[in-house]
């Protein structure tokens, strides 16, 4: 009852950032975790183009009907469709105080389009957090990962080992080392990431929107440093 009363209070304003927050960083840099935490701290939705595609297809919207056959054929959904979904999503009232994206944009073209859409929707300044990680540390994090076969619980043999090697603490299931988490595969992924992302980093840097975040520390320290950065940016607004 108390919560419902508070929600009707017209004086109460949601805490927000009033801007787009974008996380860039290689696989294993902890983007997803940090994006979730930022979303929670500032009461912002954590957006994903994958969710948008699913929602549009399930809802049978015009964009969903265009995307569906392409996805069924395993083809890439073109930027016009993806950007249309993004624009539709950030026009929803829950995005009024800003939103958090990780995994999008992926190309400079998408970044330019997203900036244009943000301006049109009165999001004045985008903040791009570039999560910088030492490649050797990243390799250790990724090759050390073990996943619980039944519950999906995640361990790391170096940083967060299970009590008994190869066994999940939570449910006693077998922990597996995915073939995707081996060194040659990861090296390939990191290289592909760099080739794809460098132009995006250069673009945002050129626009003065890029803030580098040292993502080497443990997750809590990284969250604290990101929060400080965002609070400072919001205070300067
Ligand atoms: Zn488990």
PDB file of C-alpha atoms and ligand atoms in Angstrom:
ATOM      1  CA  UNK A   1       0.000   0.000   0.000  1.00  0.00           C
ATOM      2  CA  UNK A   2       2.792   2.391   1.002  1.00  0.00           C
ATOM      3  CA  UNK A   3       4.619   1.927  -2.294  1.00  0.00           C
ATOM      4  CA  UNK A   4       1.475   2.542  -4.327  1.00  0.00           C
ATOM      5  CA  UNK A   5       0.833   5.796  -2.452  1.00  0.00           C
ATOM      6  CA  UNK A   6       4.402   6.971  -3.058  1.00  0.00           C
ATOM      7  CA  UNK A   7       4.055   6.235  -6.779  1.00  0.00           C
ATOM      8  CA  UNK A   8       1.037   8.516  -7.013  1.00  0.00           C
ATOM      9  CA  UNK A   9       2.906  11.381  -5.367  1.00  0.00           C
ATOM     10  CA  UNK A  10       3.145  14.040  -8.098  1.00  0.00           C
ATOM     11  CA  UNK A  11       6.150  15.682  -6.422  1.00  0.00           C
ATOM     12  CA  UNK A  12       8.239  12.545  -6.675  1.00  0.00           C
ATOM     13  CA  UNK A  13      10.530  12.616  -9.675  1.00  0.00           C
ATOM     14  CA  UNK A  14      12.420   9.662 -10.975  1.00  0.00           C
ATOM     15  CA  UNK A  15      16.163   9.876 -10.569  1.00  0.00           C
ATOM     16  CA  UNK A  16      17.714   9.713 -13.982  1.00  0.00           C
ATOM     17  CA  UNK A  17      20.547  10.773 -16.172  1.00  0.00           C
ATOM     18  CA  UNK A  18      18.502  12.341 -18.956  1.00  0.00           C
ATOM     19  CA  UNK A  19      20.871  10.945 -21.516  1.00  0.00           C
ATOM     20  CA  UNK A  20      21.916   7.971 -23.544  1.00  0.00           C
ATOM     21  CA  UNK A  21      24.631   5.869 -21.955  1.00  0.00           C
ATOM     22  CA  UNK A  22      26.484   3.528 -24.275  1.00  0.00           C
ATOM     23  CA  UNK A  23      29.002   0.925 -23.171  1.00  0.00           C
ATOM     24  CA  UNK A  24      31.746  -0.124 -25.532  1.00  0.00           C
ATOM     25  CA  UNK A  25      34.215  -2.820 -24.713  1.00  0.00           C
ATOM     26  CA  UNK A  26      35.552  -6.182 -25.822  1.00  0.00           C
ATOM     27  CA  UNK A  27      33.879  -9.468 -24.932  1.00  0.00           C
ATOM     28  CA  UNK A  28      34.772 -10.245 -21.307  1.00  0.00           C
ATOM     29  CA  UNK A  29      35.200  -6.604 -20.244  1.00  0.00           C
ATOM     30  CA  UNK A  30      32.062  -6.831 -18.121  1.00  0.00           C
ATOM     31  CA  UNK A  31      29.834  -4.554 -20.235  1.00  0.00           C
ATOM     32  CA  UNK A  32      26.647  -6.498 -19.533  1.00  0.00           C
ATOM     33  CA  UNK A  33      27.177  -6.497 -15.766  1.00  0.00           C
ATOM     34  CA  UNK A  34      28.025  -2.796 -15.637  1.00  0.00           C
ATOM     35  CA  UNK A  35      25.125  -1.863 -17.934  1.00  0.00           C
ATOM     36  CA  UNK A  36      22.742  -3.713 -15.599  1.00  0.00           C
ATOM     37  CA  UNK A  37      24.132  -1.935 -12.559  1.00  0.00           C
ATOM     38  CA  UNK A  38      23.976   1.510 -14.165  1.00  0.00           C
ATOM     39  CA  UNK A  39      20.400   0.818 -15.223  1.00  0.00           C
ATOM     40  CA  UNK A  40      19.478  -0.122 -11.664  1.00  0.00           C
ATOM     41  CA  UNK A  41      21.285   2.777  -9.975  1.00  0.00           C
ATOM     42  CA  UNK A  42      19.775   5.460 -12.218  1.00  0.00           C
ATOM     43  CA  UNK A  43      16.430   3.749 -12.847  1.00  0.00           C
ATOM     44  CA  UNK A  44      17.023   3.517 -16.568  1.00  0.00           C
ATOM     45  CA  UNK A  45      15.970   0.754 -18.920  1.00  0.00           C
ATOM     46  CA  UNK A  46      18.785  -1.467 -20.175  1.00  0.00           C
ATOM     47  CA  UNK A  47      18.106  -1.791 -23.882  1.00  0.00           C
ATOM     48  CA  UNK A  48      19.039  -4.582 -26.232  1.00  0.00           C
ATOM     49  CA  UNK A  49      18.356  -4.750 -29.953  1.00  0.00           C
ATOM     50  CA  UNK A  50      17.816  -8.516 -29.561  1.00  0.00           C
ATOM     51  CA  UNK A  51      14.878  -7.872 -27.197  1.00  0.00           C
ATOM     52  CA  UNK A  52      13.480  -5.238 -29.554  1.00  0.00           C
ATOM     53  CA  UNK A  53      13.571  -7.619 -32.502  1.00  0.00           C
ATOM     54  CA  UNK A  54      11.831 -10.314 -30.478  1.00  0.00           C
ATOM     55  CA  UNK A  55       9.148  -7.875 -29.253  1.00  0.00           C
ATOM     56  CA  UNK A  56       8.431  -6.526 -32.739  1.00  0.00           C
ATOM     57  CA  UNK A  57       8.226  -9.987 -34.256  1.00  0.00           C
ATOM     58  CA  UNK A  58       5.984 -11.279 -31.458  1.00  0.00           C
ATOM     59  CA  UNK A  59       3.820  -8.161 -31.669  1.00  0.00           C
ATOM     60  CA  UNK A  60       3.542  -8.483 -35.456  1.00  0.00           C
ATOM     61  CA  UNK A  61       4.442  -4.802 -36.052  1.00  0.00           C
ATOM     62  CA  UNK A  62       5.389  -3.506 -39.507  1.00  0.00           C
ATOM     63  CA  UNK A  63       9.085  -3.584 -38.557  1.00  0.00           C
ATOM     64  CA  UNK A  64       8.695  -7.045 -37.069  1.00  0.00           C
ATOM     65  CA  UNK A  65       7.078  -8.349 -40.249  1.00  0.00           C
ATOM     66  CA  UNK A  66      10.019  -6.999 -42.269  1.00  0.00           C
ATOM     67  CA  UNK A  67      12.616  -8.460 -39.918  1.00  0.00           C
ATOM     68  CA  UNK A  68      11.067 -11.903 -39.445  1.00  0.00           C
ATOM     69  CA  UNK A  69      11.763 -13.499 -42.851  1.00  0.00           C
ATOM     70  CA  UNK A  70      15.308 -12.103 -42.860  1.00  0.00           C
ATOM     71  CA  UNK A  71      16.042 -13.618 -39.475  1.00  0.00           C
ATOM     72  CA  UNK A  72      14.471 -16.913 -40.495  1.00  0.00           C
ATOM     73  CA  UNK A  73      16.797 -17.030 -43.488  1.00  0.00           C
ATOM     74  CA  UNK A  74      19.730 -16.198 -41.207  1.00  0.00           C
ATOM     75  CA  UNK A  75      20.276 -12.864 -42.944  1.00  0.00           C
ATOM     76  CA  UNK A  76      21.396  -9.656 -41.317  1.00  0.00           C
ATOM     77  CA  UNK A  77      18.581  -7.278 -40.377  1.00  0.00           C
ATOM     78  CA  UNK A  78      19.411  -3.990 -42.161  1.00  0.00           C
ATOM     79  CA  UNK A  79      20.204  -0.837 -40.193  1.00  0.00           C
ATOM     80  CA  UNK A  80      16.995   0.970 -41.282  1.00  0.00           C
ATOM     81  CA  UNK A  81      14.909  -1.686 -39.525  1.00  0.00           C
ATOM     82  CA  UNK A  82      17.102  -1.856 -36.428  1.00  0.00           C
ATOM     83  CA  UNK A  83      17.227   1.940 -36.131  1.00  0.00           C
ATOM     84  CA  UNK A  84      13.461   2.106 -36.583  1.00  0.00           C
ATOM     85  CA  UNK A  85      13.068  -0.240 -33.628  1.00  0.00           C
ATOM     86  CA  UNK A  86      15.557   1.763 -31.570  1.00  0.00           C
ATOM     87  CA  UNK A  87      13.727   5.013 -32.311  1.00  0.00           C
ATOM     88  CA  UNK A  88      10.419   3.435 -31.405  1.00  0.00           C
ATOM     89  CA  UNK A  89      11.886   2.050 -28.173  1.00  0.00           C
ATOM     90  CA  UNK A  90      13.499   5.270 -26.944  1.00  0.00           C
ATOM     91  CA  UNK A  91      10.227   7.142 -27.558  1.00  0.00           C
ATOM     92  CA  UNK A  92       8.569   5.006 -24.852  1.00  0.00           C
ATOM     93  CA  UNK A  93       7.943   6.857 -21.573  1.00  0.00           C
ATOM     94  CA  UNK A  94      10.277   4.617 -19.547  1.00  0.00           C
ATOM     95  CA  UNK A  95      13.182   6.090 -21.548  1.00  0.00           C
ATOM     96  CA  UNK A  96      12.312   9.701 -20.591  1.00  0.00           C
ATOM     97  CA  UNK A  97      15.143   9.832 -18.083  1.00  0.00           C
ATOM     98  CA  UNK A  98      17.626   8.146 -20.370  1.00  0.00           C
ATOM     99  CA  UNK A  99      18.614   4.606 -21.230  1.00  0.00           C
ATOM    100  CA  UNK A 100      21.583   2.268 -21.295  1.00  0.00           C
ATOM    101  CA  UNK A 101      22.809   0.346 -24.315  1.00  0.00           C
ATOM    102  CA  UNK A 102      25.479  -2.314 -24.521  1.00  0.00           C
ATOM    103  CA  UNK A 103      26.133  -4.196 -27.722  1.00  0.00           C
ATOM    104  CA  UNK A 104      24.734  -1.358 -29.828  1.00  0.00           C
ATOM    105  CA  UNK A 105      25.778   0.553 -31.889  1.00  0.00           C
ATOM    106  CA  UNK A 106      28.287  -1.728 -33.593  1.00  0.00           C
ATOM    107  CA  UNK A 107      29.311   0.428 -36.540  1.00  0.00           C
ATOM    108  CA  UNK A 108      30.064   4.090 -37.108  1.00  0.00           C
ATOM    109  CA  UNK A 109      27.011   4.363 -39.366  1.00  0.00           C
ATOM    110  CA  UNK A 110      24.755   3.085 -36.587  1.00  0.00           C
ATOM    111  CA  UNK A 111      26.438   5.443 -34.115  1.00  0.00           C
ATOM    112  CA  UNK A 112      25.789   8.456 -36.357  1.00  0.00           C
ATOM    113  CA  UNK A 113      22.157   7.436 -36.829  1.00  0.00           C
ATOM    114  CA  UNK A 114      21.708   6.882 -33.101  1.00  0.00           C
ATOM    115  CA  UNK A 115      23.139  10.338 -32.355  1.00  0.00           C
ATOM    116  CA  UNK A 116      20.691  11.891 -34.828  1.00  0.00           C
ATOM    117  CA  UNK A 117      17.754  10.037 -33.246  1.00  0.00           C
ATOM    118  CA  UNK A 118      18.879  11.039 -29.741  1.00  0.00           C
ATOM    119  CA  UNK A 119      18.955  14.730 -30.733  1.00  0.00           C
ATOM    120  CA  UNK A 120      15.496  14.452 -32.264  1.00  0.00           C
ATOM    121  CA  UNK A 121      14.239  12.936 -29.036  1.00  0.00           C
ATOM    122  CA  UNK A 122      15.846  15.631 -26.855  1.00  0.00           C
ATOM    123  CA  UNK A 123      18.628  13.516 -25.430  1.00  0.00           C
ATOM    124  CA  UNK A 124      21.291  16.172 -25.594  1.00  0.00           C
ATOM    125  CA  UNK A 125      24.475  14.447 -24.619  1.00  0.00           C
ATOM    126  CA  UNK A 126      25.399  10.855 -25.082  1.00  0.00           C
ATOM    127  CA  UNK A 127      27.971   9.376 -22.740  1.00  0.00           C
ATOM    128  CA  UNK A 128      30.044   6.588 -24.192  1.00  0.00           C
ATOM    129  CA  UNK A 129      31.920   4.522 -21.625  1.00  0.00           C
ATOM    130  CA  UNK A 130      34.809   2.727 -23.258  1.00  0.00           C
ATOM    131  CA  UNK A 131      35.799  -0.210 -21.072  1.00  0.00           C
ATOM    132  CA  UNK A 132      39.529  -0.685 -21.466  1.00  0.00           C
ATOM    133  CA  UNK A 133      41.028  -4.006 -20.437  1.00  0.00           C
ATOM    134  CA  UNK A 134      44.543  -5.459 -20.667  1.00  0.00           C
ATOM    135  CA  UNK A 135      44.410  -8.158 -23.393  1.00  0.00           C
ATOM    136  CA  UNK A 136      46.314 -10.700 -21.243  1.00  0.00           C
ATOM    137  CA  UNK A 137      43.932 -10.244 -18.331  1.00  0.00           C
ATOM    138  CA  UNK A 138      41.001 -10.548 -20.690  1.00  0.00           C
ATOM    139  CA  UNK A 139      42.406 -13.796 -22.061  1.00  0.00           C
ATOM    140  CA  UNK A 140      42.701 -15.178 -18.517  1.00  0.00           C
ATOM    141  CA  UNK A 141      39.157 -14.150 -17.680  1.00  0.00           C
ATOM    142  CA  UNK A 142      37.747 -15.734 -20.799  1.00  0.00           C
ATOM    143  CA  UNK A 143      39.788 -18.930 -20.960  1.00  0.00           C
ATOM    144  CA  UNK A 144      39.221 -19.482 -17.216  1.00  0.00           C
ATOM    145  CA  UNK A 145      35.463 -19.403 -17.518  1.00  0.00           C
ATOM    146  CA  UNK A 146      33.523 -22.539 -16.574  1.00  0.00           C
ATOM    147  CA  UNK A 147      29.771 -22.841 -16.870  1.00  0.00           C
ATOM    148  CA  UNK A 148      27.414 -25.063 -14.895  1.00  0.00           C
ATOM    149  CA  UNK A 149      25.758 -27.568 -17.214  1.00  0.00           C
ATOM    150  CA  UNK A 150      22.291 -27.377 -15.670  1.00  0.00           C
ATOM    151  CA  UNK A 151      21.966 -24.017 -13.868  1.00  0.00           C
ATOM    152  CA  UNK A 152      24.188 -21.841 -16.060  1.00  0.00           C
ATOM    153  CA  UNK A 153      26.134 -20.676 -12.972  1.00  0.00           C
ATOM    154  CA  UNK A 154      29.391 -19.052 -14.011  1.00  0.00           C
ATOM    155  CA  UNK A 155      32.815 -19.608 -12.431  1.00  0.00           C
ATOM    156  CA  UNK A 156      36.363 -18.683 -13.233  1.00  0.00           C
ATOM    157  CA  UNK A 157      39.157 -21.086 -12.354  1.00  0.00           C
ATOM    158  CA  UNK A 158      41.481 -18.121 -11.648  1.00  0.00           C
ATOM    159  CA  UNK A 159      39.246 -15.452 -10.108  1.00  0.00           C
ATOM    160  CA  UNK A 160      36.172 -17.273  -8.842  1.00  0.00           C
ATOM    161  CA  UNK A 161      36.909 -20.993  -8.582  1.00  0.00           C
ATOM    162  CA  UNK A 162      34.300 -23.498  -7.371  1.00  0.00           C
ATOM    163  CA  UNK A 163      34.973 -25.184  -4.004  1.00  0.00           C
ATOM    164  CA  UNK A 164      35.542 -28.502  -5.782  1.00  0.00           C
ATOM    165  CA  UNK A 165      37.181 -28.390  -9.219  1.00  0.00           C
ATOM    166  CA  UNK A 166      34.715 -29.052 -12.024  1.00  0.00           C
ATOM    167  CA  UNK A 167      31.632 -29.068  -9.775  1.00  0.00           C
ATOM    168  CA  UNK A 168      29.036 -26.327  -9.305  1.00  0.00           C
ATOM    169  CA  UNK A 169      28.788 -25.007  -5.713  1.00  0.00           C
ATOM    170  CA  UNK A 170      25.090 -24.270  -6.140  1.00  0.00           C
ATOM    171  CA  UNK A 171      23.734 -27.532  -7.464  1.00  0.00           C
ATOM    172  CA  UNK A 172      26.597 -30.045  -7.762  1.00  0.00           C
ATOM    173  CA  UNK A 173      26.369 -30.170 -11.563  1.00  0.00           C
ATOM    174  CA  UNK A 174      29.307 -30.593 -13.889  1.00  0.00           C
ATOM    175  CA  UNK A 175      31.122 -27.410 -14.976  1.00  0.00           C
ATOM    176  CA  UNK A 176      32.000 -27.215 -18.635  1.00  0.00           C
ATOM    177  CA  UNK A 177      34.662 -25.330 -20.560  1.00  0.00           C
ATOM    178  CA  UNK A 178      32.902 -24.152 -23.697  1.00  0.00           C
ATOM    179  CA  UNK A 179      34.786 -24.589 -26.974  1.00  0.00           C
ATOM    180  CA  UNK A 180      34.176 -20.841 -27.529  1.00  0.00           C
ATOM    181  CA  UNK A 181      36.252 -20.077 -24.450  1.00  0.00           C
ATOM    182  CA  UNK A 182      39.555 -21.456 -25.746  1.00  0.00           C
ATOM    183  CA  UNK A 183      42.513 -19.252 -26.602  1.00  0.00           C
ATOM    184  CA  UNK A 184      42.517 -19.417 -30.439  1.00  0.00           C
ATOM    185  CA  UNK A 185      38.766 -18.756 -30.625  1.00  0.00           C
ATOM    186  CA  UNK A 186      39.014 -15.854 -28.184  1.00  0.00           C
ATOM    187  CA  UNK A 187      42.011 -14.365 -29.984  1.00  0.00           C
ATOM    188  CA  UNK A 188      39.964 -14.367 -33.180  1.00  0.00           C
ATOM    189  CA  UNK A 189      36.973 -12.763 -31.466  1.00  0.00           C
ATOM    190  CA  UNK A 190      39.074 -10.046 -29.844  1.00  0.00           C
ATOM    191  CA  UNK A 191      40.743  -9.242 -33.142  1.00  0.00           C
ATOM    192  CA  UNK A 192      37.383  -9.058 -34.930  1.00  0.00           C
ATOM    193  CA  UNK A 193      36.059  -6.841 -32.145  1.00  0.00           C
ATOM    194  CA  UNK A 194      38.980  -4.448 -32.482  1.00  0.00           C
ATOM    195  CA  UNK A 195      38.684  -4.194 -36.255  1.00  0.00           C
ATOM    196  CA  UNK A 196      34.967  -3.489 -35.975  1.00  0.00           C
ATOM    197  CA  UNK A 197      35.050  -1.171 -32.972  1.00  0.00           C
ATOM    198  CA  UNK A 198      38.072   1.054 -33.549  1.00  0.00           C
ATOM    199  CA  UNK A 199      36.239   3.319 -36.052  1.00  0.00           C
ATOM    200  CA  UNK A 200      33.397   3.636 -33.523  1.00  0.00           C
ATOM    201  CA  UNK A 201      35.833   4.591 -30.749  1.00  0.00           C
ATOM    202  CA  UNK A 202      37.490   7.143 -33.053  1.00  0.00           C
ATOM    203  CA  UNK A 203      34.119   8.584 -34.035  1.00  0.00           C
ATOM    204  CA  UNK A 204      32.914   9.062 -30.454  1.00  0.00           C
ATOM    205  CA  UNK A 205      36.297  10.437 -29.425  1.00  0.00           C
ATOM    206  CA  UNK A 206      36.068  12.938 -32.263  1.00  0.00           C
ATOM    207  CA  UNK A 207      32.628  13.986 -31.021  1.00  0.00           C
ATOM    208  CA  UNK A 208      34.028  14.476 -27.509  1.00  0.00           C
ATOM    209  CA  UNK A 209      31.626  11.889 -26.093  1.00  0.00           C
ATOM    210  CA  UNK A 210      34.051   9.124 -25.151  1.00  0.00           C
ATOM    211  CA  UNK A 211      35.115   8.461 -21.570  1.00  0.00           C
ATOM    212  CA  UNK A 212      37.667   5.746 -20.943  1.00  0.00           C
ATOM    213  CA  UNK A 213      36.968   3.452 -18.031  1.00  0.00           C
ATOM    214  CA  UNK A 214      39.666   1.285 -16.517  1.00  0.00           C
ATOM    215  CA  UNK A 215      37.853  -2.055 -16.529  1.00  0.00           C
ATOM    216  CA  UNK A 216      40.802  -4.006 -15.074  1.00  0.00           C
ATOM    217  CA  UNK A 217      39.671  -3.694 -11.462  1.00  0.00           C
ATOM    218  CA  UNK A 218      37.035  -5.926  -9.878  1.00  0.00           C
ATOM    219  CA  UNK A 219      33.434  -5.327 -10.893  1.00  0.00           C
ATOM    220  CA  UNK A 220      32.474  -3.287  -7.795  1.00  0.00           C
ATOM    221  CA  UNK A 221      35.392  -0.887  -8.208  1.00  0.00           C
ATOM    222  CA  UNK A 222      34.546  -0.444 -11.890  1.00  0.00           C
ATOM    223  CA  UNK A 223      30.916   0.287 -10.979  1.00  0.00           C
ATOM    224  CA  UNK A 224      32.022   2.878  -8.410  1.00  0.00           C
ATOM    225  CA  UNK A 225      34.257   4.641 -10.920  1.00  0.00           C
ATOM    226  CA  UNK A 226      31.525   4.651 -13.580  1.00  0.00           C
ATOM    227  CA  UNK A 227      28.994   6.044 -11.086  1.00  0.00           C
ATOM    228  CA  UNK A 228      31.404   8.836 -10.150  1.00  0.00           C
ATOM    229  CA  UNK A 229      31.870   9.684 -13.826  1.00  0.00           C
ATOM    230  CA  UNK A 230      28.131   9.707 -14.508  1.00  0.00           C
ATOM    231  CA  UNK A 231      27.302  11.725 -11.372  1.00  0.00           C
ATOM    232  CA  UNK A 232      29.907  14.303 -12.322  1.00  0.00           C
ATOM    233  CA  UNK A 233      28.541  14.538 -15.862  1.00  0.00           C
ATOM    234  CA  UNK A 234      25.012  14.937 -14.528  1.00  0.00           C
ATOM    235  CA  UNK A 235      26.064  17.630 -12.037  1.00  0.00           C
ATOM    236  CA  UNK A 236      27.754  19.576 -14.849  1.00  0.00           C
ATOM    237  CA  UNK A 237      24.652  19.459 -17.006  1.00  0.00           C
TER     238      UNK A 237
HETATM  239 ZN1  LIG B   1      24.986 -24.753 -11.094  1.00  0.00          ZN
END
